[in-house]
Each structure stands twice: as structure tokens, then as C-alpha cells.
JSON list of C-alpha atoms in Angstrom, two decimals:
[
{"chain": "A", "resi": 1, "resn": "UNK", "atom": "CA", "xyz": [-23.88, -23.22, 327.22]},
{"chain": "A", "resi": 2, "resn": "UNK", "atom": "CA", "xyz": [-21.82, -25.62, 329.28]},
{"chain": "A", "resi": 3, "resn": "UNK", "atom": "CA", "xyz": [-23.03, -29.05, 330.35]},
{"chain": "A", "resi": 4, "resn": "UNK", "atom": "CA", "xyz": [-22.59, -28.14, 334.05]},
{"chain": "A", "resi": 5, "resn": "UNK", "atom": "CA", "xyz": [-24.80, -25.04, 333.80]},
{"chain": "A", "resi": 6, "resn": "UNK", "atom": "CA", "xyz": [-27.63, -24.99, 336.34]},
{"chain": "A", "resi": 7, "resn": "UNK", "atom": "CA", "xyz": [-30.86, -22.99, 336.16]},
{"chain": "A", "resi": 8, "resn": "UNK", "atom": "CA", "xyz": [-33.61, -22.96, 338.77]},
{"chain": "A", "resi": 9, "resn": "UNK", "atom": "CA", "xyz": [-37.24, -22.01, 338.57]},
{"chain": "A", "resi": 10, "resn": "UNK", "atom": "CA", "xyz": [-40.60, -22.59, 340.14]},
{"chain": "A", "resi": 11, "resn": "UNK", "atom": "CA", "xyz": [-44.27, -21.83, 340.35]},
{"chain": "A", "resi": 12, "resn": "UNK", "atom": "CA", "xyz": [-46.05, -18.56, 341.08]},
{"chain": "A", "resi": 13, "resn": "UNK", "atom": "CA", "xyz": [-46.46, -19.13, 344.83]},
{"chain": "A", "resi": 14, "resn": "UNK", "atom": "CA", "xyz": [-42.96, -20.55, 345.34]},
{"chain": "A", "resi": 15, "resn": "UNK", "atom": "CA", "xyz": [-44.11, -23.89, 346.77]},
{"chain": "A", "resi": 16, "resn": "UNK", "atom": "CA", "xyz": [-42.63, -25.83, 343.82]},
{"chain": "A", "resi": 17, "resn": "UNK", "atom": "CA", "xyz": [-38.99, -25.35, 342.91]},
{"chain": "A", "resi": 18, "resn": "UNK", "atom": "CA", "xyz": [-37.05, -27.20, 340.23]},
{"chain": "A", "resi": 19, "resn": "UNK", "atom": "CA", "xyz": [-33.57, -27.27, 338.77]},
{"chain": "A", "resi": 20, "resn": "UNK", "atom": "CA", "xyz": [-32.23, -28.15, 335.33]},
{"chain": "A", "resi": 21, "resn": "UNK", "atom": "CA", "xyz": [-28.66, -29.04, 334.43]},
{"chain": "A", "resi": 22, "resn": "UNK", "atom": "CA", "xyz": [-26.85, -28.67, 331.14]},
{"chain": "A", "resi": 23, "resn": "UNK", "atom": "CA", "xyz": [-28.01, -27.48, 327.77]},
{"chain": "A", "resi": 24, "resn": "UNK", "atom": "CA", "xyz": [-31.64, -27.78, 326.69]},
{"chain": "A", "resi": 25, "resn": "UNK", "atom": "CA", "xyz": [-32.09, -30.34, 323.92]},
{"chain": "A", "resi": 26, "resn": "UNK", "atom": "CA", "xyz": [-35.01, -28.50, 322.35]},
{"chain": "A", "resi": 27, "resn": "UNK", "atom": "CA", "xyz": [-36.61, -25.09, 322.87]},
{"chain": "A", "resi": 28, "resn": "UNK", "atom": "CA", "xyz": [-39.81, -24.22, 321.11]},
{"chain": "A", "resi": 29, "resn": "UNK", "atom": "CA", "xyz": [-42.84, -22.00, 321.01]},
{"chain": "A", "resi": 30, "resn": "UNK", "atom": "CA", "xyz": [-46.00, -24.00, 320.43]},
{"chain": "A", "resi": 31, "resn": "UNK", "atom": "CA", "xyz": [-49.21, -22.40, 319.20]},
{"chain": "A", "resi": 32, "resn": "UNK", "atom": "CA", "xyz": [-51.34, -25.56, 319.44]},
{"chain": "A", "resi": 33, "resn": "UNK", "atom": "CA", "xyz": [-54.66, -25.26, 321.24]},
{"chain": "A", "resi": 34, "resn": "UNK", "atom": "CA", "xyz": [-53.47, -27.63, 323.97]},
{"chain": "A", "resi": 35, "resn": "UNK", "atom": "CA", "xyz": [-50.61, -25.26, 324.85]},
{"chain": "A", "resi": 36, "resn": "UNK", "atom": "CA", "xyz": [-52.90, -22.24, 324.59]},
{"chain": "A", "resi": 37, "resn": "UNK", "atom": "CA", "xyz": [-55.38, -23.84, 326.98]},
{"chain": "A", "resi": 38, "resn": "UNK", "atom": "CA", "xyz": [-52.82, -25.17, 329.48]},
{"chain": "A", "resi": 39, "resn": "UNK", "atom": "CA", "xyz": [-50.95, -21.85, 329.60]},
{"chain": "A", "resi": 40, "resn": "UNK", "atom": "CA", "xyz": [-53.89, -19.47, 329.29]},
{"chain": "A", "resi": 41, "resn": "UNK", "atom": "CA", "xyz": [-51.82, -17.58, 326.73]},
{"chain": "A", "resi": 42, "resn": "UNK", "atom": "CA", "xyz": [-51.38, -17.27, 322.96]},
{"chain": "A", "resi": 43, "resn": "UNK", "atom": "CA", "xyz": [-48.62, -19.91, 322.97]},
{"chain": "A", "resi": 44, "resn": "UNK", "atom": "CA", "xyz": [-46.52, -22.06, 325.26]},
{"chain": "A", "resi": 45, "resn": "UNK", "atom": "CA", "xyz": [-42.74, -22.00, 325.51]},
{"chain": "A", "resi": 46, "resn": "UNK", "atom": "CA", "xyz": [-41.19, -25.39, 326.20]},
{"chain": "A", "resi": 47, "resn": "UNK", "atom": "CA", "xyz": [-37.58, -25.88, 327.25]},
{"chain": "A", "resi": 48, "resn": "UNK", "atom": "CA", "xyz": [-36.81, -29.62, 327.06]},
{"chain": "A", "resi": 49, "resn": "UNK", "atom": "CA", "xyz": [-34.14, -31.52, 328.99]},
{"chain": "A", "resi": 50, "resn": "UNK", "atom": "CA", "xyz": [-33.43, -35.23, 329.41]},
{"chain": "A", "resi": 51, "resn": "UNK", "atom": "CA", "xyz": [-35.45, -36.52, 332.39]},
{"chain": "A", "resi": 52, "resn": "UNK", "atom": "CA", "xyz": [-32.29, -37.09, 334.45]},
{"chain": "A", "resi": 53, "resn": "UNK", "atom": "CA", "xyz": [-31.33, -33.40, 334.10]},
{"chain": "A", "resi": 54, "resn": "UNK", "atom": "CA", "xyz": [-34.56, -32.13, 335.72]},
{"chain": "A", "resi": 55, "resn": "UNK", "atom": "CA", "xyz": [-34.93, -32.28, 339.50]},
{"chain": "A", "resi": 56, "resn": "UNK", "atom": "CA", "xyz": [-37.88, -31.15, 341.60]},
{"chain": "A", "resi": 57, "resn": "UNK", "atom": "CA", "xyz": [-36.26, -29.54, 344.65]},
{"chain": "A", "resi": 58, "resn": "UNK", "atom": "CA", "xyz": [-39.40, -28.93, 346.70]},
{"chain": "A", "resi": 59, "resn": "UNK", "atom": "CA", "xyz": [-43.15, -28.93, 346.59]},
{"chain": "A", "resi": 60, "resn": "UNK", "atom": "CA", "xyz": [-45.90, -31.21, 345.43]},
{"chain": "A", "resi": 61, "resn": "UNK", "atom": "CA", "xyz": [-46.94, -31.60, 341.82]},
{"chain": "A", "resi": 62, "resn": "UNK", "atom": "CA", "xyz": [-50.30, -32.83, 340.62]},
{"chain": "A", "resi": 63, "resn": "UNK", "atom": "CA", "xyz": [-50.59, -34.40, 337.17]},
{"chain": "A", "resi": 64, "resn": "UNK", "atom": "CA", "xyz": [-53.20, -34.17, 334.46]},
{"chain": "A", "resi": 65, "resn": "UNK", "atom": "CA", "xyz": [-52.77, -36.52, 331.50]},
{"chain": "A", "resi": 66, "resn": "UNK", "atom": "CA", "xyz": [-54.67, -36.47, 328.23]},
{"chain": "A", "resi": 67, "resn": "UNK", "atom": "CA", "xyz": [-54.42, -38.08, 324.82]},
{"chain": "A", "resi": 68, "resn": "UNK", "atom": "CA", "xyz": [-53.93, -35.94, 321.73]},
{"chain": "A", "resi": 69, "resn": "UNK", "atom": "CA", "xyz": [-55.39, -36.69, 318.31]},
{"chain": "A", "resi": 70, "resn": "UNK", "atom": "CA", "xyz": [-51.99, -38.16, 317.37]},
{"chain": "A", "resi": 71, "resn": "UNK", "atom": "CA", "xyz": [-52.53, -40.87, 319.97]},
{"chain": "A", "resi": 72, "resn": "UNK", "atom": "CA", "xyz": [-49.74, -39.55, 322.20]},
{"chain": "A", "resi": 73, "resn": "UNK", "atom": "CA", "xyz": [-50.26, -38.88, 325.88]},
{"chain": "A", "resi": 74, "resn": "UNK", "atom": "CA", "xyz": [-49.22, -35.57, 327.41]},
{"chain": "A", "resi": 75, "resn": "UNK", "atom": "CA", "xyz": [-48.85, -35.25, 331.17]},
{"chain": "A", "resi": 76, "resn": "UNK", "atom": "CA", "xyz": [-48.94, -31.73, 332.62]},
{"chain": "A", "resi": 77, "resn": "UNK", "atom": "CA", "xyz": [-47.52, -31.32, 336.12]},
{"chain": "A", "resi": 78, "resn": "UNK", "atom": "CA", "xyz": [-48.61, -28.34, 338.17]},
{"chain": "A", "resi": 79, "resn": "UNK", "atom": "CA", "xyz": [-48.34, -26.91, 341.68]},
{"chain": "A", "resi": 80, "resn": "UNK", "atom": "CA", "xyz": [-51.06, -28.16, 344.03]},
{"chain": "A", "resi": 81, "resn": "UNK", "atom": "CA", "xyz": [-51.19, -24.75, 345.72]},
{"chain": "A", "resi": 82, "resn": "UNK", "atom": "CA", "xyz": [-51.29, -22.15, 342.92]},
{"chain": "A", "resi": 83, "resn": "UNK", "atom": "CA", "xyz": [-51.93, -24.32, 339.85]},
{"chain": "A", "resi": 84, "resn": "UNK", "atom": "CA", "xyz": [-48.90, -23.13, 337.85]},
{"chain": "A", "resi": 85, "resn": "UNK", "atom": "CA", "xyz": [-48.04, -25.65, 335.11]},
{"chain": "A", "resi": 86, "resn": "UNK", "atom": "CA", "xyz": [-44.26, -26.00, 335.47]},
{"chain": "A", "resi": 87, "resn": "UNK", "atom": "CA", "xyz": [-43.33, -29.38, 333.94]},
{"chain": "A", "resi": 88, "resn": "UNK", "atom": "CA", "xyz": [-44.72, -31.79, 331.35]},
{"chain": "A", "resi": 89, "resn": "UNK", "atom": "CA", "xyz": [-43.96, -34.98, 329.52]},
{"chain": "A", "resi": 90, "resn": "UNK", "atom": "CA", "xyz": [-45.01, -35.45, 325.91]},
{"chain": "A", "resi": 91, "resn": "UNK", "atom": "CA", "xyz": [-45.45, -38.89, 324.35]},
{"chain": "A", "resi": 92, "resn": "UNK", "atom": "CA", "xyz": [-43.78, -37.74, 321.13]},
{"chain": "A", "resi": 93, "resn": "UNK", "atom": "CA", "xyz": [-40.61, -36.88, 323.11]},
{"chain": "A", "resi": 94, "resn": "UNK", "atom": "CA", "xyz": [-40.34, -39.86, 325.49]},
{"chain": "A", "resi": 95, "resn": "UNK", "atom": "CA", "xyz": [-36.82, -39.10, 326.74]},
{"chain": "A", "resi": 96, "resn": "UNK", "atom": "CA", "xyz": [-37.44, -35.49, 327.75]},
{"chain": "A", "resi": 97, "resn": "UNK", "atom": "CA", "xyz": [-39.18, -33.37, 330.36]},
{"chain": "A", "resi": 98, "resn": "UNK", "atom": "CA", "xyz": [-40.57, -30.03, 329.25]},
{"chain": "A", "resi": 99, "resn": "UNK", "atom": "CA", "xyz": [-40.17, -27.03, 331.50]},
{"chain": "A", "resi": 100, "resn": "UNK", "atom": "CA", "xyz": [-42.23, -23.85, 331.31]},
{"chain": "A", "resi": 101, "resn": "UNK", "atom": "CA", "xyz": [-40.15, -21.14, 329.66]},
{"chain": "A", "resi": 102, "resn": "UNK", "atom": "CA", "xyz": [-41.54, -18.41, 331.90]},
{"chain": "A", "resi": 103, "resn": "UNK", "atom": "CA", "xyz": [-40.97, -20.27, 335.16]},
{"chain": "A", "resi": 104, "resn": "UNK", "atom": "CA", "xyz": [-37.21, -19.71, 335.44]},
{"chain": "A", "resi": 105, "resn": "UNK", "atom": "CA", "xyz": [-35.57, -17.40, 337.96]},
{"chain": "A", "resi": 106, "resn": "UNK", "atom": "CA", "xyz": [-33.92, -14.27, 336.50]},
{"chain": "A", "resi": 107, "resn": "UNK", "atom": "CA", "xyz": [-32.44, -14.12, 334.01]},
{"chain": "A", "resi": 108, "resn": "UNK", "atom": "CA", "xyz": [-35.72, -15.79, 333.05]},
{"chain": "A", "resi": 109, "resn": "UNK", "atom": "CA", "xyz": [-35.24, -15.91, 329.30]},
{"chain": "A", "resi": 110, "resn": "UNK", "atom": "CA", "xyz": [-31.68, -17.27, 329.08]},
{"chain": "A", "resi": 111, "resn": "UNK", "atom": "CA", "xyz": [-32.55, -19.67, 326.23]},
{"chain": "A", "resi": 112, "resn": "UNK", "atom": "CA", "xyz": [-33.20, -19.08, 322.52]},
{"chain": "A", "resi": 113, "resn": "UNK", "atom": "CA", "xyz": [-36.34, -20.25, 320.72]},
{"chain": "A", "resi": 114, "resn": "UNK", "atom": "CA", "xyz": [-35.23, -22.77, 318.08]},
{"chain": "A", "resi": 115, "resn": "UNK", "atom": "CA", "xyz": [-38.57, -23.34, 316.40]},
{"chain": "A", "resi": 116, "resn": "UNK", "atom": "CA", "xyz": [-42.26, -22.56, 316.32]},
{"chain": "A", "resi": 117, "resn": "UNK", "atom": "CA", "xyz": [-44.85, -25.27, 315.82]},
{"chain": "A", "resi": 118, "resn": "UNK", "atom": "CA", "xyz": [-48.58, -25.31, 315.13]},
{"chain": "A", "resi": 119, "resn": "UNK", "atom": "CA", "xyz": [-48.52, -21.89, 313.55]},
{"chain": "A", "resi": 120, "resn": "UNK", "atom": "CA", "xyz": [-51.85, -22.75, 311.94]},
{"chain": "A", "resi": 121, "resn": "UNK", "atom": "CA", "xyz": [-53.44, -21.73, 315.26]},
{"chain": "A", "resi": 122, "resn": "UNK", "atom": "CA", "xyz": [-51.11, -18.84, 316.03]},
{"chain": "A", "resi": 123, "resn": "UNK", "atom": "CA", "xyz": [-52.67, -15.59, 317.20]},
{"chain": "A", "resi": 124, "resn": "UNK", "atom": "CA", "xyz": [-52.46, -12.86, 314.55]},
{"chain": "A", "resi": 125, "resn": "UNK", "atom": "CA", "xyz": [-50.55, -10.57, 316.92]},
{"chain": "A", "resi": 126, "resn": "UNK", "atom": "CA", "xyz": [-47.70, -13.07, 317.52]},
{"chain": "A", "resi": 127, "resn": "UNK", "atom": "CA", "xyz": [-44.55, -12.77, 315.40]},
{"chain": "A", "resi": 128, "resn": "UNK", "atom": "CA", "xyz": [-41.60, -14.59, 316.94]},
{"chain": "A", "resi": 129, "resn": "UNK", "atom": "CA", "xyz": [-39.47, -15.16, 313.82]},
{"chain": "A", "resi": 130, "resn": "UNK", "atom": "CA", "xyz": [-37.93, -18.42, 315.05]},
{"chain": "A", "resi": 131, "resn": "UNK", "atom": "CA", "xyz": [-35.23, -20.03, 312.89]},
{"chain": "A", "resi": 132, "resn": "UNK", "atom": "CA", "xyz": [-37.58, -22.94, 312.13]},
{"chain": "A", "resi": 133, "resn": "UNK", "atom": "CA", "xyz": [-41.35, -22.75, 311.68]},
{"chain": "A", "resi": 134, "resn": "UNK", "atom": "CA", "xyz": [-44.09, -25.31, 310.95]},
{"chain": "A", "resi": 135, "resn": "UNK", "atom": "CA", "xyz": [-47.86, -25.17, 310.32]},
{"chain": "A", "resi": 136, "resn": "UNK", "atom": "CA", "xyz": [-48.21, -28.22, 312.60]},
{"chain": "A", "resi": 137, "resn": "UNK", "atom": "CA", "xyz": [-45.16, -30.29, 313.58]},
{"chain": "A", "resi": 138, "resn": "UNK", "atom": "CA", "xyz": [-42.94, -32.38, 311.31]},
{"chain": "A", "resi": 139, "resn": "UNK", "atom": "CA", "xyz": [-44.05, -35.72, 312.78]},
{"chain": "A", "resi": 140, "resn": "UNK", "atom": "CA", "xyz": [-47.75, -34.78, 313.15]},
{"chain": "A", "resi": 141, "resn": "UNK", "atom": "CA", "xyz": [-49.89, -37.79, 312.26]},
{"chain": "A", "resi": 142, "resn": "UNK", "atom": "CA", "xyz": [-53.45, -37.62, 313.63]},
{"chain": "A", "resi": 143, "resn": "UNK", "atom": "CA", "xyz": [-54.86, -41.04, 314.49]},
{"chain": "A", "resi": 144, "resn": "UNK", "atom": "CA", "xyz": [-58.34, -39.86, 315.41]},
{"chain": "A", "resi": 145, "resn": "UNK", "atom": "CA", "xyz": [-60.43, -36.94, 314.11]},
{"chain": "A", "resi": 146, "resn": "UNK", "atom": "CA", "xyz": [-59.40, -33.62, 315.59]},
{"chain": "A", "resi": 147, "resn": "UNK", "atom": "CA", "xyz": [-61.72, -32.00, 318.08]},
{"chain": "A", "resi": 148, "resn": "UNK", "atom": "CA", "xyz": [-63.02, -28.87, 316.28]},
{"chain": "A", "resi": 149, "resn": "UNK", "atom": "CA", "xyz": [-62.64, -26.90, 319.52]},
{"chain": "A", "resi": 150, "resn": "UNK", "atom": "CA", "xyz": [-58.90, -27.61, 319.46]},
{"chain": "A", "resi": 151, "resn": "UNK", "atom": "CA", "xyz": [-58.16, -26.63, 315.86]},
{"chain": "A", "resi": 152, "resn": "UNK", "atom": "CA", "xyz": [-57.97, -22.93, 316.64]},
{"chain": "A", "resi": 153, "resn": "UNK", "atom": "CA", "xyz": [-57.92, -20.37, 313.92]}
]
């Protein structure tokens, strides 16, 4: 993919539109309970770009921030009209903005999943066969006890 490639996407109702430029720096499927809860699905797909390569073209985003057991803060950004979670920032990846893999305009799935993380809480019916796979995440280092509700399984 070329550095001048542009992809656009947005929320369900169309109020929020965004654009990304260049090649994603990381693409992953995450089976952690946080991603399951924020997406309402069995896993979340994150397509990460440097902050400067992500532009909100229109619409208003509301943020919800929370601290994970690793001590990192995650900030989810979602449409104030329909509630679609379209962007996020993760403390463990301070230079990047995550974009929702399913929020892109057609061809929606133009990227390739590079790795799966938090497979310990993966749904039994999910089999993505990513090139790289981890029970948690390589740099996972809980600083506080995990909330039992978020362990999955």
C-alpha cells in the first residue's frame, strides 16, 4: 500500500466521517473483554495509524476513557448521534489512533489482520488464523487485580 493512499469511513448514521492516509502501522483482532464490550461483538478489529494520519472530516465525537488493569488509559470516541465507536486511543500505543475495522467505506476490508491478541477470551466459534497470535498481548503487565467480569472465558 502506498503512503499517499486514502481511505474514508464513518459511523452508522453518517454524522461522523473520518479519513486515514498511508499504510496502517498495526492491524489486529482483539478478543479482550474491553473490545468485546465496546463493540458488542466477539472481538474488535483495530486498524492503527499515526495520529497525524487520521482526520475527522465531520461530526461530533464523544469520549469515554477508562483505565485497564495494566494501568493504561483507553479513550473510546463515538458518534454523539448513533453511538458507533469509530476511533480510540490506547495508552500502550501512545503515538497511534485506532480506527474501527468495520467502519470503512467499501471496499470495507482492504487491510489484512496481522495478529490476534487476548485469545484467552476468544469465543469458541472464532477462528481467524492470523499470522501472529497471543493468549494476552506481548507487553501485558497487570498492575492491579483483574476484574473477574473482564476475564472472559
